[in-house]
CSV table of C-alpha atoms (C1' of nucleotides) and ligand atoms in Angstrom, one decimal:
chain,number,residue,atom,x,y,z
A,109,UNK,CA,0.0,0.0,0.0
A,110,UNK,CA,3.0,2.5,0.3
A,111,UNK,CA,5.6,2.2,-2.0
A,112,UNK,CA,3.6,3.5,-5.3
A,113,UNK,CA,5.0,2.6,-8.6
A,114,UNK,CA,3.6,3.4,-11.6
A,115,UNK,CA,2.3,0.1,-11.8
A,116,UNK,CA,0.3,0.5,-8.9
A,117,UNK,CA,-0.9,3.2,-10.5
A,118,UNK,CA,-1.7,1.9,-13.6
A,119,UNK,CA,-4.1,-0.8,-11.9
A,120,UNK,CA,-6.0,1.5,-9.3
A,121,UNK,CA,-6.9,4.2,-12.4
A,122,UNK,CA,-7.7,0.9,-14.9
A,123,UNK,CA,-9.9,-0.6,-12.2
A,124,UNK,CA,-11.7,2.5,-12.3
A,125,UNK,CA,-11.9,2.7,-16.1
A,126,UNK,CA,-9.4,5.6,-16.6
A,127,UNK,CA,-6.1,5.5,-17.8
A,128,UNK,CA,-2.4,6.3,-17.1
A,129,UNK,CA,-1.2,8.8,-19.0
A,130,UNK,CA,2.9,9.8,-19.0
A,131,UNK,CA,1.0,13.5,-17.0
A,132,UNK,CA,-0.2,11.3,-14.2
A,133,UNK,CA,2.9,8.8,-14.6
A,134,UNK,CA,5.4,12.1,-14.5
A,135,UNK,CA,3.1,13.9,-11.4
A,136,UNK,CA,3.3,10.7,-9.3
A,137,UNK,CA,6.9,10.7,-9.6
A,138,UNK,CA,7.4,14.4,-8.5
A,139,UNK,CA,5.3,13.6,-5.4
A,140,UNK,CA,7.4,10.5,-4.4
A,141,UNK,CA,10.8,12.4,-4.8
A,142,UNK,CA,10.0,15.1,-2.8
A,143,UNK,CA,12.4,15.6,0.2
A,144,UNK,CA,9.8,15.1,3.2
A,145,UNK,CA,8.5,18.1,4.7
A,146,UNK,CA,7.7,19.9,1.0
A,147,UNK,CA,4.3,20.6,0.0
A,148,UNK,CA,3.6,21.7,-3.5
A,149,UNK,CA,0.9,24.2,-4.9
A,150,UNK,CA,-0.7,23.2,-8.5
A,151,UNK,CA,1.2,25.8,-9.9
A,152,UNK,CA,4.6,24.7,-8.1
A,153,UNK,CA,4.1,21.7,-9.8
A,154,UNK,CA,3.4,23.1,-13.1
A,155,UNK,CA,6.6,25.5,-12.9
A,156,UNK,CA,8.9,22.4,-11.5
A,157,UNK,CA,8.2,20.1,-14.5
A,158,UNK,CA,8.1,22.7,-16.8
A,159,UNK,CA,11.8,23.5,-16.0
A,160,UNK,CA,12.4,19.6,-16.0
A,161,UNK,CA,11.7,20.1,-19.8
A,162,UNK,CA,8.3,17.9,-18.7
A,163,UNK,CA,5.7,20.6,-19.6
A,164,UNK,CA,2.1,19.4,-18.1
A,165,UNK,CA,-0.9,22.0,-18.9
A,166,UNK,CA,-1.8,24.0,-15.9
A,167,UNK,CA,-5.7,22.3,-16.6
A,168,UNK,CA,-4.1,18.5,-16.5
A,169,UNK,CA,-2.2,19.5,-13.4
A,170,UNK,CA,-4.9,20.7,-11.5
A,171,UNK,CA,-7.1,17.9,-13.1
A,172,UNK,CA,-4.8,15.4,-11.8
A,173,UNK,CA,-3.8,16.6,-8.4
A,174,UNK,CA,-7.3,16.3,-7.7
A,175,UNK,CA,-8.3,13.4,-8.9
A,176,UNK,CA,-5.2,11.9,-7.0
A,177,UNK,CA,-6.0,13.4,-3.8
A,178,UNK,CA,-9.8,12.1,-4.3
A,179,UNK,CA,-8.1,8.7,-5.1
A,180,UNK,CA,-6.3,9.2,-1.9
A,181,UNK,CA,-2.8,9.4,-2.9
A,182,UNK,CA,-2.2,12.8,-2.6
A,183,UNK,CA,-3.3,14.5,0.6
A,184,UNK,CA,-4.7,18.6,0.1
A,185,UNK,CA,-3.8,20.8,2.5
A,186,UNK,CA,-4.7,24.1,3.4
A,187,UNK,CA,-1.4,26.0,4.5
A,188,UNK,CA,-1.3,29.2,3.5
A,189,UNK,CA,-3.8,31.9,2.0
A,190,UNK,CA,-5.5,31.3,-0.7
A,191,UNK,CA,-4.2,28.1,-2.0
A,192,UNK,CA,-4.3,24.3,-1.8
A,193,UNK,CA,-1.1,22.0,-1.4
A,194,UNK,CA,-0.4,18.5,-2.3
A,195,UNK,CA,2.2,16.2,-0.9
A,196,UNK,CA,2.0,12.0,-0.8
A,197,UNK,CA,-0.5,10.3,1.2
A,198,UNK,CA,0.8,8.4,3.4
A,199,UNK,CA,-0.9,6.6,5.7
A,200,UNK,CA,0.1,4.5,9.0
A,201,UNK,CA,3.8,4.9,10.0
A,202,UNK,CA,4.3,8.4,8.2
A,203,UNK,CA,1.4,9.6,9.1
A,204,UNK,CA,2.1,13.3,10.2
A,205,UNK,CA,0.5,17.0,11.1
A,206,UNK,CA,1.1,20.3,10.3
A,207,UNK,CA,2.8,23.4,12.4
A,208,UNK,CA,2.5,26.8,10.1
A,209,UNK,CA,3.0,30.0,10.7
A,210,UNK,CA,0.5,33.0,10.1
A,211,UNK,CA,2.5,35.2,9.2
A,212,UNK,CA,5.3,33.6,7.1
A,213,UNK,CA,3.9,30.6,6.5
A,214,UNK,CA,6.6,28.4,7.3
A,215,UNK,CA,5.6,25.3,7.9
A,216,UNK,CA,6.9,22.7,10.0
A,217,UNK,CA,6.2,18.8,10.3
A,218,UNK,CA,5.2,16.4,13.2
A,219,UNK,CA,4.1,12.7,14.1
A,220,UNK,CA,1.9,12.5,16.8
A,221,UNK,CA,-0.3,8.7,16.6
A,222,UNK,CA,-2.1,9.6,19.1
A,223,UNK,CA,-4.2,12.4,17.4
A,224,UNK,CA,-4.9,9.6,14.7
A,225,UNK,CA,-6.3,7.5,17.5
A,226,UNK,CA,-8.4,9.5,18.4
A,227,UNK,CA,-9.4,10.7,15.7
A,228,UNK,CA,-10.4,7.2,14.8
A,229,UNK,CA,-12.1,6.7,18.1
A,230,UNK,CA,-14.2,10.0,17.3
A,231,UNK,CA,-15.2,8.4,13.9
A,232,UNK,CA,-15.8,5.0,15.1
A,233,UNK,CA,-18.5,6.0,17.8
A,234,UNK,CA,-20.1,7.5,14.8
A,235,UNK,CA,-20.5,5.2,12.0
A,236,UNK,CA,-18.3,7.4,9.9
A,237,UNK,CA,-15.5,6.4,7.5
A,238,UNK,CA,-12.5,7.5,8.0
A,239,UNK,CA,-10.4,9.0,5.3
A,240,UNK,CA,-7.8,11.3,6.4
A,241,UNK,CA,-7.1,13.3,9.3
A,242,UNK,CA,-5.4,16.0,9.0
A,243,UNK,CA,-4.5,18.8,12.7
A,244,UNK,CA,-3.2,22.2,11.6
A,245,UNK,CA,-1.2,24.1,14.4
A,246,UNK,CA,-1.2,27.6,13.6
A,247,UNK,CA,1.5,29.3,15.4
A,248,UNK,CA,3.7,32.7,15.2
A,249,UNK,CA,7.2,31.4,14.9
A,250,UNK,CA,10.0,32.2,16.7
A,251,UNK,CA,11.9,34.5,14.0
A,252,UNK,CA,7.8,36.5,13.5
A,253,UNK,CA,8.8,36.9,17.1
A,254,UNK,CA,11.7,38.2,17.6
A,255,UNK,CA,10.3,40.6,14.7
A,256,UNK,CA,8.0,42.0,17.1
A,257,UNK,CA,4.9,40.6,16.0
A,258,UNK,CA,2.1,41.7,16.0
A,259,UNK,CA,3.7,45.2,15.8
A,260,UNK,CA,5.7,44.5,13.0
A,261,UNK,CA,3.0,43.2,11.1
A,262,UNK,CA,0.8,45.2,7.9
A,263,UNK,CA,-1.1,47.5,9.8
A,264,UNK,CA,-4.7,45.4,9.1
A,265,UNK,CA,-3.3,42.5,11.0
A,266,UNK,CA,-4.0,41.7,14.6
A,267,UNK,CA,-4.1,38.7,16.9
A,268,UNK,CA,-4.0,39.1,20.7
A,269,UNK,CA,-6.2,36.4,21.6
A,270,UNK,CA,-3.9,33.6,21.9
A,271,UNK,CA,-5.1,30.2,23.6
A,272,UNK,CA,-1.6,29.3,25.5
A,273,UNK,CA,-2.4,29.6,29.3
A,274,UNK,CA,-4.8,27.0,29.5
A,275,UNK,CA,-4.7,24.6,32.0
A,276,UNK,CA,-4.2,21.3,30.7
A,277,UNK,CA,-3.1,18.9,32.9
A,278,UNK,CA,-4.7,15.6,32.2
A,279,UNK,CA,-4.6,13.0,29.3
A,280,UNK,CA,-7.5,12.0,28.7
A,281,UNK,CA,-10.8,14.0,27.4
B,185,UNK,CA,-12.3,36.4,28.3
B,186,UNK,CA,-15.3,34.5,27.5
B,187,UNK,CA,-18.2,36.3,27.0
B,188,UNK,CA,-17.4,39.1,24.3
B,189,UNK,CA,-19.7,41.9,24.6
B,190,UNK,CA,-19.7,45.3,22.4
B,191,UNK,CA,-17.8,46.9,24.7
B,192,UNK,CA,-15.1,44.3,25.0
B,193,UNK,CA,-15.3,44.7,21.2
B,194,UNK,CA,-15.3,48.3,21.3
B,195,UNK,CA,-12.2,48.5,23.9
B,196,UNK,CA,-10.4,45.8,21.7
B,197,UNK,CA,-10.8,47.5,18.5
B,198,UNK,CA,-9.7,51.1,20.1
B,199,UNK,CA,-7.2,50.2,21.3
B,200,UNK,CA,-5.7,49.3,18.1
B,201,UNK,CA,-7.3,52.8,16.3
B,202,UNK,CA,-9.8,51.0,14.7
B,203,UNK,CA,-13.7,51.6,15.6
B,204,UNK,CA,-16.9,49.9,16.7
B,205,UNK,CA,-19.2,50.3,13.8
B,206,UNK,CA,-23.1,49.0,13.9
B,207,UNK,CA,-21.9,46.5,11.2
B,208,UNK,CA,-19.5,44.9,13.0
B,209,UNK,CA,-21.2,45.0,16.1
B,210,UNK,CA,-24.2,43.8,14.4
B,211,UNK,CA,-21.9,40.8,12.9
B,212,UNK,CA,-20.5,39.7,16.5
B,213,UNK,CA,-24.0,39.6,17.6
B,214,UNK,CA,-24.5,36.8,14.7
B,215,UNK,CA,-21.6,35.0,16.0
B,216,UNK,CA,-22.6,35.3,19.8
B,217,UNK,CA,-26.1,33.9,19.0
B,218,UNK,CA,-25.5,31.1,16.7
B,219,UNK,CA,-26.7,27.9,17.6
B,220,UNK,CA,-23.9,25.6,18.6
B,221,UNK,CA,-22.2,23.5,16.0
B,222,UNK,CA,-23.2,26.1,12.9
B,223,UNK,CA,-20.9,28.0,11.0
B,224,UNK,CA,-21.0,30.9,8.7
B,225,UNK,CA,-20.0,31.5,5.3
B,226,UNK,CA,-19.4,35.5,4.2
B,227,UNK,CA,-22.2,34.9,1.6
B,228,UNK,CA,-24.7,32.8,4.8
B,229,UNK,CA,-23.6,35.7,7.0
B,230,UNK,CA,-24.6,38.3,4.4
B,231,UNK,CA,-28.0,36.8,3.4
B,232,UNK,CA,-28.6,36.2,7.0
B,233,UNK,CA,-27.9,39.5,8.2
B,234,UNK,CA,-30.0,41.0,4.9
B,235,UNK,CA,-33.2,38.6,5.7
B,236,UNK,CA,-33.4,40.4,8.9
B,237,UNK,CA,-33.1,43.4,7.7
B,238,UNK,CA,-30.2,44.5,8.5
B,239,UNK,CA,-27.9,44.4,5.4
B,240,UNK,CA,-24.4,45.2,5.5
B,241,UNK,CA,-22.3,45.1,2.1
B,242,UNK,CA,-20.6,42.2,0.8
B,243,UNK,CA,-17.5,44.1,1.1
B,244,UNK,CA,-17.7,45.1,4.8
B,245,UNK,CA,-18.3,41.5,5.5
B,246,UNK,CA,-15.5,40.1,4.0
B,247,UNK,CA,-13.6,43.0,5.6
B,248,UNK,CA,-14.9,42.3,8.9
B,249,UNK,CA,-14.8,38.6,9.0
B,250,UNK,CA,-11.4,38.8,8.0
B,251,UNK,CA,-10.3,41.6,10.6
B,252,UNK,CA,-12.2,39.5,14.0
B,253,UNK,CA,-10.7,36.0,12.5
B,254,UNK,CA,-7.0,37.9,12.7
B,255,UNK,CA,-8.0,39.5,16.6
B,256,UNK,CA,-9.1,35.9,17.4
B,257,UNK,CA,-12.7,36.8,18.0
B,258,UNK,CA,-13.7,34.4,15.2
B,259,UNK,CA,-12.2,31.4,13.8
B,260,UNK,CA,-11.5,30.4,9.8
B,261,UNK,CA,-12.7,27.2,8.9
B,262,UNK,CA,-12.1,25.2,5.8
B,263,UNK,CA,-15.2,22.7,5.9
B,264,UNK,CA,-16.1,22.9,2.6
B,265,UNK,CA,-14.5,23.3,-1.0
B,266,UNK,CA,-14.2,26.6,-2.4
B,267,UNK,CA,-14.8,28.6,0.6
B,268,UNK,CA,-14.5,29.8,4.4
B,269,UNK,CA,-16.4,29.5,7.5
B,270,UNK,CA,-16.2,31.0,10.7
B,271,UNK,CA,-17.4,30.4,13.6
B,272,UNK,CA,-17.2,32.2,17.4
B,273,UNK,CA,-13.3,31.5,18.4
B,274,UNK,CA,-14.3,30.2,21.9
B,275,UNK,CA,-10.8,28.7,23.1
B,276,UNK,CA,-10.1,26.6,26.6
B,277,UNK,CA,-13.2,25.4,27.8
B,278,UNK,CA,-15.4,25.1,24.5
B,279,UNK,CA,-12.9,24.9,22.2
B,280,UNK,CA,-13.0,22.2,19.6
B,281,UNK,CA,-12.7,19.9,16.6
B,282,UNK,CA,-14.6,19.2,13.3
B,283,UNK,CA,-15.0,15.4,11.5
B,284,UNK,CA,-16.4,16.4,8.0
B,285,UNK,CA,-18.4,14.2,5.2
B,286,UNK,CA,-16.3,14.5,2.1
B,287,UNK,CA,-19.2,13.7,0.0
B,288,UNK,CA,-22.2,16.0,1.5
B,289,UNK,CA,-20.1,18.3,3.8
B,290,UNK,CA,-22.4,17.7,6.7
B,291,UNK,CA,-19.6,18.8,10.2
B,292,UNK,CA,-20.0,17.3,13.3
B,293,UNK,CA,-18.0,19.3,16.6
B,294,UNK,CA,-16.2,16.9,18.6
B,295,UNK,CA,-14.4,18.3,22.0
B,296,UNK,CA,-11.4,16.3,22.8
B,297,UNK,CA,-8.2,18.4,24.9
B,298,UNK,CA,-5.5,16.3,24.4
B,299,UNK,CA,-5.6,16.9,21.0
B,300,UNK,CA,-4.7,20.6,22.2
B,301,UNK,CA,-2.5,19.5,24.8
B,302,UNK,CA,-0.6,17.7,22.3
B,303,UNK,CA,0.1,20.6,19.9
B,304,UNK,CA,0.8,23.1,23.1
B,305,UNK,CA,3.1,20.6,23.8
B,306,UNK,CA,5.1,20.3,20.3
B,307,UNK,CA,4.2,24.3,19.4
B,308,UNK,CA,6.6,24.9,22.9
B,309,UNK,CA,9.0,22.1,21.6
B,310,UNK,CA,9.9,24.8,18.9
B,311,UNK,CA,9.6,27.5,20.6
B,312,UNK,CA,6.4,29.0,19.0
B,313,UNK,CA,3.4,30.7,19.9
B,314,UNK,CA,0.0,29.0,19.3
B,315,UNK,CA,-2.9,30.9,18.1
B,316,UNK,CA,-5.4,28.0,17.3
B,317,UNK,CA,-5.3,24.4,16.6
B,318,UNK,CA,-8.0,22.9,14.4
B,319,UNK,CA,-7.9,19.2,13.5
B,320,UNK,CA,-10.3,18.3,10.5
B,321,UNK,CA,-11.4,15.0,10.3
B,322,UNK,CA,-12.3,13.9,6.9
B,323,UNK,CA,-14.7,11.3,6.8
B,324,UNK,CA,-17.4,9.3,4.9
B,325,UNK,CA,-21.0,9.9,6.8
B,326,UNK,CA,-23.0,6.6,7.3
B,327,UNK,CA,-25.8,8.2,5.1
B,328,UNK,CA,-23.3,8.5,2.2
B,329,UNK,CA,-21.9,4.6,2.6
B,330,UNK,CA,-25.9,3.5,3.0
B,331,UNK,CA,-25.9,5.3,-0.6
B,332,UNK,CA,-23.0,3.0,-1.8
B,333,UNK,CA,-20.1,5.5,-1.8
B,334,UNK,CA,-18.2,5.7,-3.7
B,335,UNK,CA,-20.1,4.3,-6.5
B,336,UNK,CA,-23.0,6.7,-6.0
B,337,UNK,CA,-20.6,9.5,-5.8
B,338,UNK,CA,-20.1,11.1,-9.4
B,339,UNK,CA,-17.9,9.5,-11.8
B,340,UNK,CA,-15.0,11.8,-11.3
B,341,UNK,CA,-15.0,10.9,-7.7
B,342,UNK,CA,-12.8,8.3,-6.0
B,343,UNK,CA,-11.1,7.7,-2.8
B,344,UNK,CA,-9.8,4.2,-2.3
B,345,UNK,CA,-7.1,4.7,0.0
B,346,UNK,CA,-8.6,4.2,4.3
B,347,UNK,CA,-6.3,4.6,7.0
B,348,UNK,CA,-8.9,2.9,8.9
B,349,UNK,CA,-7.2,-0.2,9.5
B,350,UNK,CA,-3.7,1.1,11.3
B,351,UNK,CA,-2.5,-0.8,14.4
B,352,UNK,CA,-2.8,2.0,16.7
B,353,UNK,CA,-2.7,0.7,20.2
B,354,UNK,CA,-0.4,2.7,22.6
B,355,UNK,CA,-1.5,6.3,23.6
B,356,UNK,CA,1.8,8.5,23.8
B,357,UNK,CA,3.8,9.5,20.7
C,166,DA,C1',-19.7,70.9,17.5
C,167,DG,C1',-15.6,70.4,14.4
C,168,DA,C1',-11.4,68.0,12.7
C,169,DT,C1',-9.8,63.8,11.1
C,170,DA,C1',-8.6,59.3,10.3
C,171,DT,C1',-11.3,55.1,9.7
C,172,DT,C1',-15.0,52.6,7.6
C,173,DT,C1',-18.5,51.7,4.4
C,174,DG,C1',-20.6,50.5,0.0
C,175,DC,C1',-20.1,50.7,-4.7
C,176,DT,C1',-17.8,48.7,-8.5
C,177,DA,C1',-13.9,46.9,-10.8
C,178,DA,C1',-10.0,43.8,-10.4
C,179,DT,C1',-7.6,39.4,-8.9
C,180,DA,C1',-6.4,34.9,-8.6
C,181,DA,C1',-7.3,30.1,-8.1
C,182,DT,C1',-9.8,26.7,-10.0
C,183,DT,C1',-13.1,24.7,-13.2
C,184,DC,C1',-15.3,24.2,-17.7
C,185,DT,C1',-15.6,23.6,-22.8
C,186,DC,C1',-14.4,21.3,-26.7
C,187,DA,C1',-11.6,19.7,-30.5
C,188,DA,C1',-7.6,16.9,-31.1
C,189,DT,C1',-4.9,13.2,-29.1
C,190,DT,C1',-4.1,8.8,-27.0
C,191,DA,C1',-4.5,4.6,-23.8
C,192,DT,C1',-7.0,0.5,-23.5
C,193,DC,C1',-9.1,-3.4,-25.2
C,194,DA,C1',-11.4,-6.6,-28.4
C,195,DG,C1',-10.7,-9.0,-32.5
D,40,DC,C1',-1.0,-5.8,-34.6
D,41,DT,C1',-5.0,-2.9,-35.8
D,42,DG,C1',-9.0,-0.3,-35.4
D,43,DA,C1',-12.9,1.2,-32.4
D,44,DT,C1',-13.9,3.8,-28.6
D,45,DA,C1',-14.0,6.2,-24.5
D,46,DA,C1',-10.8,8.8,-21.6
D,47,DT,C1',-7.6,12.5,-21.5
D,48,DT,C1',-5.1,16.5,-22.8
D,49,DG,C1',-4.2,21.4,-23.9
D,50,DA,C1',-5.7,26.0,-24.9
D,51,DG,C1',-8.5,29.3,-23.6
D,52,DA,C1',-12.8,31.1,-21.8
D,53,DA,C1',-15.7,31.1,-17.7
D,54,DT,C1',-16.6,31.0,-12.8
D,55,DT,C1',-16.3,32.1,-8.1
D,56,DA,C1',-14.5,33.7,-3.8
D,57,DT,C1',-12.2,37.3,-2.3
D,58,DT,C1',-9.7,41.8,-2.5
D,59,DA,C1',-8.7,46.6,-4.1
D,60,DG,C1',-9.8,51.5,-5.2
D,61,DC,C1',-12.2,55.4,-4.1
D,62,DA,C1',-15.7,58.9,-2.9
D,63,DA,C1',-19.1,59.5,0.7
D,64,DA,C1',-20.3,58.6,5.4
D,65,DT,C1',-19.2,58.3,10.3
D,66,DA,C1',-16.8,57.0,14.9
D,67,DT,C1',-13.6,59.0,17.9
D,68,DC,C1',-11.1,62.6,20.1
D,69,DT,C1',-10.5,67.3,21.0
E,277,MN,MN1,3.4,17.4,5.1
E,278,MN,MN1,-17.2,24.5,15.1
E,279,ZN,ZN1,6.9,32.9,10.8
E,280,ZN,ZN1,-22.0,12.6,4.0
DNA sequence: AGATATTTGCTAATAATTCTCAATTATCAG
DNA sequence: CTGATAATTGAGAATTATTAGCAAATATCT
């Protein structure tokens, strides 16, 4: 279930009567090389192959990232403003979650299996499926800080109320 | 903390320059009365607000949704495809999570602490400060697997790959 | 009450994503 | 291997949520 080849590919799309094309062949491959912790936006992708001298059409990128992510190979994030982001799906023992910051957006990766059990637990007592799980953190890192934030932040930006100081001492909920 | 009134609002606002109009004290009043569990769209906020009566531009609620989500009086959500939701941000005591139908985007709140504990715990690790954690579970509703998902989803639709079955058995990461 | 910077409400502009459709191509049966 | 056929691609237009620009209105502070 992990190690995706193009094979694997191949047999999951055919099963569903579509096809694989070199696009979804050439996209898969992007994904899997990745050095862990990147995240790409459709047009990320578009601009990486396109300097690989593998030029996909913006439409058959975004046509393929979803349908990937609906297939549940990629995994669609919401990091930052105003645009998705892709990376692999993977499920059990890389499993992860995501730390970003609001104001540069830097985004940082960790495990935690414990969120995933419960989040299981939380489907479970409801008859639900589930598919992916996915905890976004978002923080003000340390650098934004040193900065001075919130002062040093555009003038239309403001957030005082932080949830930091409260008390949690036990485990379980 | 809790319990925002317009003057909280007011004082909050002033003392950052800006001003307590009728609109946005209008649009906090939305918030502060929603039934539990619902969340807001700019366009269900706006429609909303107009059915009673009280219409405030399109603009101005974009504006304003935006400025209380960055002051932490409301909280962006990403429930559904294509676009936000907020919600009153509440944080210790009634702070929470959403588990999300992929296929009919019906959101059910689930309170669970550790889950917050946990990211306090690896947003202090790096030496961040948190501002909100949201974990979004996605799921398949029973409703939508009584309706034979995924083959009564539409034909572009497909998501194979369940993390459902992972050993998960210890509770500490 | 008056001065002034902020906010509102229009409308126009952006920007990400989806749609349309003719041309191409992967799959499969023969 | 070859041809039939349905899926897919690429180019550009269309859509949709959200933001920007600006004159008129107004909240706040003398
Ligand atoms: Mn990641
Ligand atoms: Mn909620
Ligand atoms: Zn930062
Ligand atoms: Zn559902």
């Amino acid at each position: 279930m992990l190690p995706y080849t193009a094979n694997t590919l191949k047999a999951e799309l055919n099963s569903r009567g579509w096809r694989l094309t070199p696009q979804r062949e050439k996209i898969l491959h992007v994904f899997q090389n990745l050095p862990r912790g990147n995240h790409l936006s459709a047009e990320e992708l578009y601009s990486l192959l396109d300097q690989r001298g593998e030029t996909i059409s913006l439409s058959t990128i975004y046509r393929s990232v979803k349908l990937m992510a609906r297939m549940g190979i990629l995994r669609e994030l919401e990091l930052a403003e105003g645009h998705k982001h892709y990376e692999l799906n993977q499920p059990y023992p890389h499993h992860h979650h995501h730390m970003v910051c609001i104001q540069c957006n830097k985004t940082t990766e960790f495990n935690n299996d414990s969120i995933l059990k419960h989040s299981l637990k939380q489907v479970e007592k409801f008859g639900f499926q589930l598919i992916d799980c996915q905890l976004t953190v978002m923080t003000i890192c340390p650098e934004a800080l040193r900065l001075g934030w919130p002062s040093a932040l555009p003038s239309n930006w403001s957030c005082s109320r932080v949830i930091s100081e409260t008390p949690l001492e036990d485990e379980e909920n």
